[in-house]
Amino acid sequence: MKHVIAIANQKGGVGKTTTAVNLSAALAATKRSVLLIDLDPQGNASTAAGMKKNENTLYEIYSQNLLINDQILKSPSGYDVVPGGENLIALEVLIRNEQKQGELKKQLKPLNYEFIIIDTPPSLNQLTLESLFAASATLIPLQCEYYSLEGISSLINTINTLKNKNLTENRVFGIIRTMVDMRNNLAKEVSEELEKHFPELVFNTLIPRNVKLAEAPSHKTSAIQYMPSSFGAKAYLALAGELIRRIESGR
Ligand SMILES: Nc1ncnc2c1ncn2[C@@H]1O[C@H](COP(=O)(O)OP(=O)(O)OP(=O)(O)O)[C@@H](O)[C@H]1O
Ligand SMILES: [Mg+2]
């Protein structure tokens, strides 16, 4: 069965791209077939996956009526990629003006992957909406800070609205605590609040603040390849394991 997972949070710098890239690498390490789609004009996931930005992006696919299936590239990290880049800013406009909403969902349907992971920009714009339409599940990376909880309610409401209108089968599948430093009292408090408010959604795996996760993109790869023994890499391998177990137990 195929799982299309959007990694979303309109707040910037919370670890969406780090999660998208390392989760893709971790799932690929378990021999599962993975496609990573970069839907962010920043193109960070593309470079971190060892690909060039602005090549074969969804903008070309939408504007030239191409098939995603013919545009997929192989990354050196053992999974496939549809890169992102600046021209996705034009895709945002194109989706709105030419009413191309839902094209991604349509195009992903015939693809044969166990996991399709979509990295989204820090905004609830047409690009993010397009991935929320297409996804069967959303994972929300979240930093345990004072304002963290405020942002996610609009994302959760958006997903619920789309669902109530039968526009998607997507649901929030999990909240992932990123860049965790439990020596920080506020982080500890917010983390406990999260467990209280969203007991079903919060993943047990904590992603620690770990410099290898931040360094890996400059080597055009994930921490899983760059330093598999690092705490960051181990945490994302554990996260992939938890995700698979949660899916298999039908949660
Ligand atoms: N667990 C971590 N430990 C240390 N550094 C991290 C960790 N996760 C992410 N970072 C670093 O924090 C910064 C922001 O992370 P990232 O780019 O993954 O966030 P994002 O949510 O995708 O950002 P944006 O909203 O701009 O797309 C990056 O420099 C990244 O390398
Ligand atoms: Mg990002």
Tab-separated table of C-alpha atoms and ligand atoms in Angstrom:
chain	number	residue	atom	x	y	z
A	1	MET	CA	0.000	0.000	0.000
A	2	LYS	CA	1.152	3.498	-0.825
A	3	HIS	CA	1.489	6.228	1.805
A	4	VAL	CA	1.648	9.828	0.658
A	5	ILE	CA	2.958	11.894	3.556
A	6	ALA	CA	3.056	15.696	3.608
A	7	ILE	CA	5.572	17.226	6.008
A	8	ALA	CA	3.946	20.518	6.925
A	9	ASN	CA	4.006	23.408	9.365
A	10	GLN	CA	3.581	26.980	8.157
A	11	LYS	CA	6.074	28.129	10.762
A	12	GLY	CA	9.549	28.465	9.274
A	13	GLY	CA	12.691	26.668	10.373
A	14	VAL	CA	11.023	23.960	12.463
A	15	GLY	CA	12.767	21.025	10.773
A	16	LYS	CA	10.376	20.174	7.896
A	17	THR	CA	13.103	19.723	5.316
A	18	THR	CA	15.464	17.939	7.714
A	19	THR	CA	12.610	15.571	8.547
A	20	ALA	CA	11.597	15.054	4.890
A	21	VAL	CA	15.150	14.228	3.784
A	22	ASN	CA	16.199	12.095	6.753
A	23	LEU	CA	12.889	10.235	6.921
A	24	SER	CA	13.157	9.469	3.176
A	25	ALA	CA	16.710	8.200	3.667
A	26	ALA	CA	15.723	6.188	6.750
A	27	LEU	CA	12.758	4.566	4.958
A	28	ALA	CA	14.967	3.825	1.945
A	29	ALA	CA	17.484	2.217	4.330
A	30	THR	CA	14.739	-0.248	5.317
A	31	LYS	CA	14.508	-1.206	1.612
A	32	ARG	CA	11.202	0.555	1.103
A	33	SER	CA	10.662	2.386	-2.171
A	34	VAL	CA	10.560	6.129	-1.559
A	35	LEU	CA	9.860	9.215	-3.663
A	36	LEU	CA	10.714	12.621	-2.163
A	37	ILE	CA	8.869	15.578	-3.698
A	38	ASP	CA	10.238	19.049	-3.001
A	39	LEU	CA	7.374	21.551	-3.154
A	40	ASP	CA	9.330	24.447	-1.631
A	41	PRO	CA	10.764	27.261	-3.812
A	42	GLN	CA	13.749	27.298	-1.431
A	43	GLY	CA	14.663	23.888	-2.859
A	44	ASN	CA	16.449	22.864	0.351
A	45	ALA	CA	15.272	19.267	0.220
A	46	SER	CA	16.621	18.938	-3.335
A	47	THR	CA	20.133	20.067	-2.464
A	48	ALA	CA	20.116	18.029	0.746
A	49	ALA	CA	19.153	15.000	-1.357
A	50	GLY	CA	22.153	15.627	-3.623
A	51	MET	CA	20.103	16.994	-6.545
A	52	LYS	CA	20.154	20.237	-8.500
A	53	LYS	CA	17.375	22.714	-7.743
A	54	ASN	CA	15.128	23.985	-10.529
A	55	GLU	CA	15.417	20.868	-12.685
A	56	ASN	CA	12.330	18.824	-13.488
A	57	THR	CA	10.266	20.606	-10.835
A	58	LEU	CA	6.506	20.422	-10.573
A	59	TYR	CA	6.374	23.806	-12.329
A	60	GLU	CA	7.637	22.247	-15.582
A	61	ILE	CA	5.347	19.295	-15.053
A	62	TYR	CA	2.229	21.461	-14.576
A	63	SER	CA	3.033	24.161	-17.144
A	64	GLN	CA	4.070	21.780	-19.938
A	65	ASN	CA	1.499	19.110	-19.150
A	66	LEU	CA	4.189	16.508	-18.450
A	67	LEU	CA	3.789	13.330	-16.443
A	68	ILE	CA	5.544	13.196	-13.070
A	69	ASN	CA	6.383	9.597	-13.843
A	70	ASP	CA	8.617	10.687	-16.763
A	71	GLN	CA	10.378	13.419	-14.739
A	72	ILE	CA	11.452	11.514	-11.624
A	73	LEU	CA	15.182	11.597	-10.881
A	74	LYS	CA	17.294	9.096	-8.924
A	75	SER	CA	19.126	10.546	-5.934
A	76	PRO	CA	22.478	9.135	-4.818
A	77	SER	CA	20.790	8.328	-1.502
A	78	GLY	CA	18.708	5.367	-2.613
A	79	TYR	CA	15.401	7.109	-3.195
A	80	ASP	CA	13.793	8.995	-6.068
A	81	VAL	CA	13.263	12.746	-6.162
A	82	VAL	CA	11.149	15.386	-7.870
A	83	PRO	CA	13.229	18.496	-7.147
A	84	GLY	CA	11.996	21.961	-6.193
A	85	GLY	CA	13.332	25.459	-6.695
A	86	GLU	CA	12.458	29.053	-7.364
A	87	ASN	CA	10.190	28.379	-10.316
A	88	LEU	CA	7.716	26.845	-7.868
A	89	ILE	CA	6.796	30.453	-7.034
A	90	ALA	CA	5.339	30.582	-10.552
A	91	LEU	CA	3.579	27.263	-9.922
A	92	GLU	CA	1.779	28.845	-6.978
A	93	VAL	CA	0.316	31.454	-9.349
A	94	LEU	CA	-0.390	28.908	-12.074
A	95	ILE	CA	-2.340	26.633	-9.723
A	96	ARG	CA	-4.487	29.575	-8.667
A	97	ASN	CA	-5.040	31.137	-12.094
A	98	GLU	CA	-5.493	28.010	-14.139
A	99	GLN	CA	-7.351	26.084	-11.479
A	100	LYS	CA	-4.947	23.203	-11.443
A	101	GLN	CA	-5.740	22.235	-7.859
A	102	GLY	CA	-5.609	18.491	-7.405
A	103	GLU	CA	-3.222	17.801	-10.290
A	104	LEU	CA	-0.602	16.384	-7.905
A	105	LYS	CA	-3.130	14.046	-6.294
A	106	LYS	CA	-4.177	12.834	-9.752
A	107	GLN	CA	-0.615	12.296	-10.915
A	108	LEU	CA	0.516	10.456	-7.773
A	109	LYS	CA	-2.300	7.920	-7.974
A	110	PRO	CA	-0.724	5.572	-10.545
A	111	LEU	CA	2.799	5.756	-9.087
A	112	ASN	CA	4.263	2.688	-7.434
A	113	TYR	CA	6.040	3.658	-4.241
A	114	GLU	CA	5.586	2.514	-0.668
A	115	PHE	CA	6.217	6.052	0.564
A	116	ILE	CA	5.896	9.422	-1.134
A	117	ILE	CA	7.213	12.188	1.128
A	118	ILE	CA	6.366	15.813	0.273
A	119	ASP	CA	8.376	18.721	1.709
A	120	THR	CA	6.292	21.911	1.875
A	121	PRO	CA	7.104	25.634	2.242
A	122	PRO	CA	6.656	27.635	5.461
A	123	SER	CA	3.241	28.986	4.485
A	124	LEU	CA	-0.307	27.750	4.002
A	125	ASN	CA	-0.227	28.718	0.300
A	126	GLN	CA	-1.398	26.905	-2.858
A	127	LEU	CA	1.725	24.724	-2.875
A	128	THR	CA	1.084	23.514	0.660
A	129	LEU	CA	-2.629	23.065	-0.093
A	130	GLU	CA	-1.739	21.039	-3.197
A	131	SER	CA	0.294	18.647	-1.038
A	132	LEU	CA	-2.422	18.510	1.623
A	133	PHE	CA	-4.920	17.499	-1.109
A	134	ALA	CA	-2.559	14.812	-2.386
A	135	ALA	CA	-1.445	13.363	0.945
A	136	SER	CA	-3.001	10.480	2.807
A	137	ALA	CA	-1.312	11.635	6.008
A	138	THR	CA	0.417	14.714	7.373
A	139	LEU	CA	3.326	14.821	9.772
A	140	ILE	CA	3.889	18.084	11.627
A	141	PRO	CA	7.433	18.786	12.810
A	142	LEU	CA	7.343	21.147	15.747
A	143	GLN	CA	9.906	22.852	17.930
A	144	CYS	CA	8.976	22.877	21.598
A	145	GLU	CA	8.736	26.673	22.008
A	146	TYR	CA	6.169	29.084	23.383
A	147	TYR	CA	4.415	29.927	20.078
A	148	SER	CA	4.639	26.457	18.553
A	149	LEU	CA	1.130	25.321	19.401
A	150	GLU	CA	-0.620	28.426	18.022
A	151	GLY	CA	0.523	27.786	14.474
A	152	ILE	CA	-0.553	24.195	14.167
A	153	SER	CA	-4.237	24.760	14.890
A	154	SER	CA	-4.753	26.542	11.547
A	155	LEU	CA	-2.973	23.703	9.750
A	156	ILE	CA	-5.111	21.102	11.529
A	157	ASN	CA	-8.271	23.142	10.771
A	158	THR	CA	-7.318	23.402	7.089
A	159	ILE	CA	-6.832	19.641	6.822
A	160	ASN	CA	-10.158	19.015	8.598
A	161	THR	CA	-11.959	21.468	6.274
A	162	LEU	CA	-10.567	19.752	3.170
A	163	LYS	CA	-11.558	16.419	4.637
A	164	ASN	CA	-15.088	17.525	5.516
A	165	LYS	CA	-15.546	18.690	1.919
A	166	ASN	CA	-14.382	15.256	0.763
A	167	LEU	CA	-11.449	16.858	-1.038
A	168	THR	CA	-8.883	14.645	0.649
A	169	GLU	CA	-8.473	11.531	2.757
A	170	ASN	CA	-5.574	13.286	4.470
A	171	ARG	CA	-5.412	13.368	8.249
A	172	VAL	CA	-2.871	14.569	10.756
A	173	PHE	CA	-0.957	11.385	11.476
A	174	GLY	CA	1.637	12.689	13.856
A	175	ILE	CA	3.433	15.533	15.553
A	176	ILE	CA	7.198	15.241	15.678
A	177	ARG	CA	9.188	17.107	18.295
A	178	THR	CA	12.335	18.439	16.616
A	179	MET	CA	15.577	20.085	17.780
A	180	VAL	CA	14.810	18.862	21.292
A	181	ASP	CA	17.013	19.913	24.162
A	182	MET	CA	15.553	18.586	27.396
A	183	ARG	CA	17.984	20.657	29.483
A	184	ASN	CA	15.796	23.581	28.476
A	185	ASN	CA	12.900	23.867	30.972
A	186	LEU	CA	10.527	25.591	28.550
A	187	ALA	CA	11.097	22.858	25.944
A	188	LYS	CA	10.296	20.271	28.591
A	189	GLU	CA	7.074	22.068	29.559
A	190	VAL	CA	5.898	22.494	25.960
A	191	SER	CA	6.765	18.880	25.242
A	192	GLU	CA	4.617	17.748	28.194
A	193	GLU	CA	1.776	20.065	27.086
A	194	LEU	CA	1.883	18.437	23.657
A	195	GLU	CA	1.657	14.963	25.153
A	196	LYS	CA	-1.340	16.107	27.221
A	197	HIS	CA	-3.200	17.813	24.335
A	198	PHE	CA	-2.379	15.366	21.544
A	199	PRO	CA	-1.684	12.024	23.259
A	200	GLU	CA	-2.524	10.026	20.118
A	201	LEU	CA	-0.624	12.249	17.717
A	202	VAL	CA	2.692	12.951	19.397
A	203	PHE	CA	5.384	10.529	18.282
A	204	ASN	CA	7.432	9.014	21.110
A	205	THR	CA	10.651	9.457	19.144
A	206	LEU	CA	12.308	12.762	19.978
A	207	ILE	CA	14.590	14.359	17.387
A	208	PRO	CA	17.476	15.883	19.356
A	209	ARG	CA	19.326	19.025	18.417
A	210	ASN	CA	22.336	17.477	16.716
A	211	VAL	CA	24.939	19.253	14.641
A	212	LYS	CA	25.330	16.337	12.184
A	213	LEU	CA	21.752	16.944	11.026
A	214	ALA	CA	22.662	20.550	10.243
A	215	GLU	CA	25.993	19.657	8.618
A	216	ALA	CA	24.768	16.874	6.336
A	217	PRO	CA	23.072	19.179	3.738
A	218	SER	CA	26.399	20.927	3.054
A	219	HIS	CA	27.679	17.474	2.033
A	220	LYS	CA	24.604	17.101	-0.212
A	221	THR	CA	23.176	14.249	1.801
A	222	SER	CA	21.218	13.194	4.875
A	223	ALA	CA	22.702	12.472	8.298
A	224	ILE	CA	21.751	8.823	7.696
A	225	GLN	CA	24.427	8.649	4.970
A	226	TYR	CA	26.781	11.298	6.334
A	227	MET	CA	27.117	9.984	9.894
A	228	PRO	CA	24.844	6.996	10.585
A	229	SER	CA	26.198	6.656	14.129
A	230	SER	CA	25.158	10.226	15.094
A	231	PHE	CA	22.299	10.831	17.514
A	232	GLY	CA	20.463	12.692	14.758
A	233	ALA	CA	20.670	9.827	12.273
A	234	LYS	CA	19.677	7.276	14.923
A	235	ALA	CA	16.693	9.417	15.910
A	236	TYR	CA	15.400	9.561	12.306
A	237	LEU	CA	15.917	5.791	11.906
A	238	ALA	CA	13.866	5.338	15.086
A	239	LEU	CA	11.244	7.751	13.746
A	240	ALA	CA	10.931	5.715	10.537
A	241	GLY	CA	10.491	2.588	12.691
A	242	GLU	CA	7.786	4.257	14.777
A	243	LEU	CA	6.016	5.503	11.635
A	244	ILE	CA	5.984	2.009	10.124
A	245	ARG	CA	4.739	0.454	13.379
A	246	ARG	CA	1.967	3.064	13.676
A	247	ILE	CA	0.891	2.460	10.086
A	248	GLU	CA	0.955	-1.320	10.500
A	249	SER	CA	-1.049	-1.168	13.714
A	250	GLY	CA	-3.674	0.849	11.819
A	251	ARG	CA	-3.459	3.974	13.972
B	1	LIG	N1	17.524	18.302	14.932
B	1	LIG	C1	18.291	19.305	14.481
B	1	LIG	N2	19.471	19.593	15.068
B	1	LIG	C2	20.242	20.618	14.641
B	1	LIG	N3	19.926	21.408	13.615
B	1	LIG	C3	18.757	21.178	12.984
B	1	LIG	C4	17.895	20.110	13.374
B	1	LIG	N4	16.804	20.122	12.542
B	1	LIG	C5	17.000	21.137	11.692
B	1	LIG	N5	18.156	21.775	11.941
B	1	LIG	C6	18.678	22.974	11.253
B	1	LIG	O1	17.759	24.030	11.500
B	1	LIG	C7	17.546	24.790	10.326
B	1	LIG	C8	16.068	24.714	9.916
B	1	LIG	O2	15.754	23.359	9.620
B	1	LIG	P1	14.926	22.976	8.305
B	1	LIG	O3	15.481	23.634	7.114
B	1	LIG	O4	14.809	21.493	8.298
B	1	LIG	O5	13.529	23.617	8.696
B	1	LIG	P2	12.286	23.917	7.740
B	1	LIG	O6	11.071	23.837	8.609
B	1	LIG	O7	12.329	23.066	6.546
B	1	LIG	O8	12.578	25.429	7.315
B	1	LIG	P3	11.727	26.267	6.235
B	1	LIG	O9	10.455	26.608	6.941
B	1	LIG	O10	12.578	27.466	5.925
B	1	LIG	O11	11.515	25.385	5.046
B	1	LIG	C9	18.477	24.223	9.281
B	1	LIG	O12	19.667	24.956	9.292
B	1	LIG	C10	18.724	22.795	9.765
B	1	LIG	O13	19.976	22.289	9.334
B	2	MG	MG	12.243	23.622	4.518
